[in-house]
XYZ file of C-alpha atoms in Angstrom:
373
model
C 79.693 84.321 74.923
C 79.429 85.866 78.372
C 81.833 88.722 79.071
C 82.631 90.442 82.337
C 81.954 94.102 82.965
C 85.694 94.794 82.702
C 85.794 93.095 79.304
C 82.805 95.200 78.256
C 84.616 98.311 79.428
C 87.765 97.431 77.472
C 85.834 96.570 74.322
C 83.954 99.859 74.491
C 87.198 101.617 75.271
C 88.888 100.261 72.138
C 85.946 100.981 69.843
C 85.222 104.480 71.034
C 88.607 106.091 70.483
C 92.112 105.631 69.115
C 94.145 105.557 72.311
C 97.535 106.102 70.660
C 96.306 109.149 68.755
C 94.803 110.611 71.931
C 98.030 110.024 73.849
C 100.069 111.695 71.128
C 97.692 114.660 70.920
C 97.995 115.123 74.687
C 101.790 114.750 74.608
C 102.176 117.163 71.701
C 100.618 119.997 73.716
C 103.594 119.788 76.117
C 101.190 121.317 78.636
C 100.668 118.176 80.711
C 97.687 117.469 82.944
C 97.935 121.025 84.268
C 97.193 122.264 80.750
C 93.937 120.296 80.706
C 92.871 121.678 84.081
C 93.833 125.219 83.111
C 91.667 124.805 79.990
C 88.684 124.195 82.285
C 87.888 120.527 81.670
C 85.042 119.179 83.820
C 85.470 115.479 82.960
C 88.551 113.246 82.991
C 89.695 112.498 79.396
C 89.513 108.863 78.316
C 93.296 108.281 78.351
C 93.312 108.819 82.144
C 90.289 106.633 82.967
C 91.287 103.390 84.668
C 89.415 100.189 83.821
C 87.162 99.369 86.810
C 89.381 96.587 88.181
C 92.305 99.022 88.572
C 90.427 101.810 90.329
C 91.166 102.442 94.009
C 88.212 101.595 96.232
C 87.621 103.355 99.528
C 86.906 99.931 101.049
C 90.483 98.737 100.440
C 91.986 101.476 102.635
C 92.490 100.636 106.315
C 91.894 103.598 108.601
C 93.246 102.886 112.057
C 94.437 99.324 112.599
C 98.097 100.210 111.958
C 100.283 103.057 113.207
C 102.675 104.298 110.548
C 106.234 104.486 111.979
C 107.567 107.952 112.811
C 111.235 108.112 113.859
C 112.789 111.069 115.696
C 116.419 111.512 114.583
C 117.277 114.108 117.238
C 120.508 113.284 119.086
C 121.524 110.611 116.608
C 125.222 111.535 116.722
C 125.419 112.746 120.299
C 124.453 109.769 122.447
C 125.466 106.136 121.641
C 122.397 104.772 123.446
C 120.086 107.104 121.499
C 121.899 106.168 118.274
C 121.288 102.460 118.924
C 117.592 103.109 119.654
C 117.178 105.045 116.405
C 119.063 102.376 114.417
C 116.793 99.672 115.841
C 113.690 101.651 114.838
C 115.004 102.262 111.302
C 115.883 98.566 110.933
C 112.514 97.387 112.235
C 110.563 99.790 110.003
C 112.663 98.818 106.964
C 112.050 95.122 107.623
C 108.308 95.316 108.303
C 106.988 98.402 106.479
C 109.687 99.402 104.000
C 108.533 102.956 104.830
C 108.864 105.389 107.729
C 108.650 109.102 108.471
C 111.529 111.055 110.011
C 111.340 114.208 112.138
C 114.165 116.343 113.545
C 116.177 115.292 110.503
C 118.315 118.424 110.346
C 116.709 120.157 107.353
C 115.054 123.420 108.447
C 111.295 123.580 107.879
C 111.784 126.856 105.998
C 113.951 124.995 103.457
C 111.266 122.331 103.015
C 108.617 125.000 102.443
C 110.801 126.847 99.966
C 111.449 123.622 98.049
C 107.718 122.913 97.751
C 107.061 126.513 96.733
C 109.835 126.451 94.126
C 108.371 123.258 92.659
C 104.929 124.802 92.435
C 106.380 127.928 90.824
C 108.032 125.822 88.123
C 104.684 124.349 87.079
C 102.930 127.729 87.401
C 105.230 129.246 84.799
C 103.947 130.174 81.345
C 103.739 127.107 79.124
C 106.165 128.592 76.606
C 108.817 128.776 79.343
C 108.187 125.174 80.495
C 108.156 123.773 76.949
C 111.926 124.176 76.628
C 112.342 121.477 79.290
C 109.577 119.138 78.056
C 111.118 115.941 76.675
C 110.938 112.152 76.673
C 114.731 111.851 76.603
C 115.328 110.604 80.147
C 119.103 110.918 79.777
C 118.889 114.712 79.977
C 119.786 116.419 83.251
C 116.500 118.353 83.335
C 113.356 116.541 82.157
C 109.841 117.993 82.306
C 107.218 115.452 81.262
C 103.849 113.936 82.043
C 103.958 110.146 82.568
C 107.384 108.834 81.547
C 105.655 105.581 80.498
C 102.812 107.331 78.626
C 103.068 105.158 75.494
C 103.701 101.823 77.255
C 100.984 99.388 76.051
C 100.947 97.510 79.373
C 99.849 100.625 81.287
C 96.032 100.632 81.731
C 95.727 104.438 81.790
C 97.815 107.587 82.117
C 98.361 108.981 85.619
C 96.935 112.348 86.750
C 100.249 114.155 87.329
C 103.083 116.120 85.733
C 106.736 115.855 86.730
C 110.091 117.573 86.464
C 113.303 115.580 87.005
C 116.806 116.798 87.830
C 119.956 114.651 87.845
C 121.792 116.306 90.758
C 124.671 113.884 91.460
C 127.352 112.935 90.709
C 127.430 115.435 87.810
C 124.831 118.147 88.503
C 123.632 120.586 85.850
C 125.276 123.988 85.825
C 123.159 126.646 87.587
C 122.330 128.122 84.166
C 120.788 124.814 83.047
C 118.317 124.818 85.951
C 114.936 126.587 85.714
C 114.982 129.932 87.520
C 112.193 129.234 90.055
C 114.140 126.242 91.437
C 117.778 127.102 90.830
C 119.043 128.203 94.250
C 116.717 126.191 96.470
C 117.316 123.010 94.454
C 121.074 123.198 94.953
C 120.669 124.061 98.645
C 118.071 121.341 99.277
C 120.198 118.751 97.452
C 123.124 119.471 99.782
C 120.908 118.937 102.851
C 119.312 115.758 101.471
C 122.700 114.236 100.641
C 123.729 114.707 104.281
C 120.498 113.086 105.477
C 120.925 110.259 102.951
C 124.388 109.520 104.317
C 123.007 109.269 107.873
C 120.183 106.984 106.732
C 122.546 104.680 104.829
C 124.789 104.462 107.898
C 121.806 103.419 110.030
C 120.685 100.892 107.404
C 124.234 99.470 107.198
C 124.375 99.046 110.972
C 120.906 97.481 110.910
C 122.306 94.777 108.622
C 125.169 94.140 111.055
C 127.676 95.744 108.694
C 130.194 98.548 109.107
C 128.340 101.870 109.080
C 130.058 102.963 105.830
C 129.343 99.716 103.965
C 126.429 100.939 101.833
C 128.062 104.279 101.070
C 131.239 102.453 100.070
C 129.104 100.440 97.632
C 128.231 103.783 95.973
C 124.582 103.615 97.080
C 124.459 107.405 97.300
C 126.783 108.374 94.458
C 123.819 109.346 92.293
C 120.868 111.513 93.242
C 117.781 112.176 91.150
C 115.303 114.819 92.336
C 111.737 114.655 90.987
C 109.060 117.276 91.570
C 105.502 115.967 91.081
C 102.487 118.180 90.458
C 99.033 116.610 90.933
C 96.358 119.028 89.677
C 92.884 119.047 91.211
C 90.857 116.348 89.467
C 87.157 116.716 88.547
C 86.521 112.929 88.819
C 89.199 111.490 91.127
C 87.396 108.160 91.489
C 88.092 107.362 87.792
C 91.860 107.854 87.744
C 94.953 107.885 89.959
C 97.855 110.217 90.733
C 100.535 107.512 90.589
C 99.738 103.861 89.974
C 100.783 101.147 92.406
C 104.565 100.684 92.168
C 107.767 100.262 94.129
C 110.833 102.477 93.644
C 113.797 101.169 91.655
C 116.600 102.787 93.646
C 118.341 102.154 96.987
C 116.363 104.613 99.123
C 113.917 107.460 98.516
C 113.473 110.582 100.644
C 110.122 112.240 99.948
C 108.927 115.726 100.823
C 105.156 116.156 100.503
C 102.739 119.004 101.159
C 99.773 118.674 103.526
C 97.087 117.609 101.013
C 97.694 113.866 101.404
C 96.911 110.973 99.093
C 100.079 108.862 99.475
C 99.292 105.281 100.502
C 101.509 102.296 101.236
C 100.536 98.618 100.906
C 101.016 96.978 104.307
C 99.775 93.460 105.078
C 97.605 93.587 101.928
C 95.862 96.789 103.014
C 96.355 100.333 101.783
C 97.438 102.613 104.618
C 97.359 106.421 104.407
C 100.670 108.119 105.145
C 99.496 111.167 107.080
C 101.258 114.393 106.054
C 103.167 115.922 108.976
C 104.589 119.452 108.828
C 108.396 119.345 108.853
C 108.619 115.581 108.291
C 110.106 113.556 105.439
C 109.016 110.122 104.245
C 111.754 107.521 103.668
C 111.290 104.281 101.796
C 113.387 101.310 100.792
C 113.869 100.810 97.046
C 114.089 97.627 94.983
C 117.888 97.663 94.809
C 118.165 97.867 98.605
C 115.858 94.858 98.904
C 118.017 93.029 96.352
C 121.396 93.712 98.006
C 119.975 93.045 101.505
C 118.609 89.721 100.206
C 115.067 90.581 101.347
C 116.130 91.729 104.828
C 114.771 95.178 103.946
C 111.624 95.367 101.828
C 110.702 97.596 98.917
C 106.972 98.108 99.253
C 104.334 99.120 96.734
C 102.742 102.524 97.143
C 100.434 104.828 95.190
C 99.023 108.356 95.184
C 95.287 108.930 94.879
C 93.807 111.637 92.668
C 91.980 114.358 94.583
C 89.379 117.062 93.980
C 91.651 119.328 96.016
C 94.909 120.508 94.505
C 97.457 120.919 93.295
C 99.307 118.446 95.522
C 103.071 118.971 95.405
C 105.770 116.465 96.327
C 109.529 116.182 95.823
C 111.189 112.771 95.727
C 114.960 112.281 96.076
C 116.175 108.936 94.744
C 119.578 107.646 95.854
C 121.406 105.447 93.387
C 124.781 105.059 91.696
C 125.975 107.515 89.070
C 123.904 107.821 85.892
C 126.663 106.753 83.510
C 126.576 103.068 82.386
C 128.814 100.941 84.584
C 129.767 97.285 84.483
C 129.671 97.111 88.302
C 127.437 94.282 89.465
C 125.054 94.527 92.411
C 123.869 91.349 94.053
C 123.071 90.230 97.590
C 125.850 91.409 99.957
C 128.265 88.504 100.581
C 128.498 89.178 104.339
C 124.747 88.568 104.696
C 124.744 85.182 102.956
C 125.070 81.727 104.502
C 123.959 78.163 103.942
C 120.671 79.106 105.638
C 120.402 82.395 103.738
C 121.458 81.748 100.121
C 121.210 84.512 97.515
C 117.634 85.124 96.351
C 118.584 87.351 93.394
C 121.084 87.276 90.576
C 123.561 90.112 90.348
C 122.728 92.907 87.919
C 124.133 96.193 86.726
C 122.261 99.361 87.566
C 121.770 100.007 83.850
C 120.166 96.606 83.304
C 117.861 97.081 86.283
C 116.932 100.639 85.327
C 116.321 99.751 81.683
C 114.037 96.872 82.672
C 112.180 99.044 85.220
C 111.514 101.783 82.637
C 110.600 99.349 79.860
C 108.119 97.626 82.199
C 106.572 100.932 83.283
C 104.239 101.380 86.261
C 102.183 98.317 85.399
C 101.509 97.236 88.995
C 104.131 94.449 89.099
C 107.522 94.408 90.819
C 110.666 94.599 88.682
C 112.439 92.493 91.342
C 110.623 89.347 90.164
C 112.640 89.502 86.939
C 115.891 89.136 88.936
C 114.809 86.355 91.333
C 116.886 83.165 91.304
């Protein structure tokens, strides 16, 4: 029998080590990928090595054919003409890219820097301090972990990153529940991001031809999850990945990233680098926004490459409904539907969508396909 090189790789992979035991041994340290790097490893452990067919290739990244959209929000509420111009740009980017960068968004650059620094300080703490937050119980308000889908059998390899998650709305943790390095800045940053999120949802509502409060009235920003990602320097970045190809499950994401780079978005079947810009924030459409807009706005796959330089720090803010289970159904918005534009998705609860998204893991496929009519 003739086997491909990928088959050979997988056969060797299965014979050479017990993957589940290795995953558990890694998880039990509660030290994450940072713990491996701090221990001085010079090679990527097997559990992080992607089979060849999943590895990013430099040849699949397009350098200059496309210009990633950057939208200046200055004057958004002062001049109706300027407001309309900005709304048109947000709508166009959400329809064609599913991603855009915003500048002059109202959050001081000093606050952005402090948020990145606070995130780094959390991961730089002594492991015994961090261990108290390390868990796989995603219902907790503070969750420190490495790869939420670590044990999912459909995932080809673990990702080269550690994370800390905070459920900040509608029922935020008490200040005492938050880790000290992030306590004050996290609460302050959350307040700023909620204001920006409201402005973005108003623009997206208007872009759909709806009343500007329509999406907020649907509770699209009732819930806010804040995730700090830490991508340690990697000795063999070509063998692994920071975050596998995926789309976000929520309505919209607002991402703060440092200047190291590595975030890429899939646009017209090519991977495009999102260039880090001081003072900017990256906004992207999530799966649930694509679902309720009936494909008017698109939730696009993206990934983060591993890098010999690091750590790379990013902070993602995910807008959704409240975390408690609700029977409220979300389907394509009735005002957008017609005989020529029938619903493309069945209605679902946020719990059903979230449960399916987490159970599926970051396996490179879209959770939206499961809800297509």
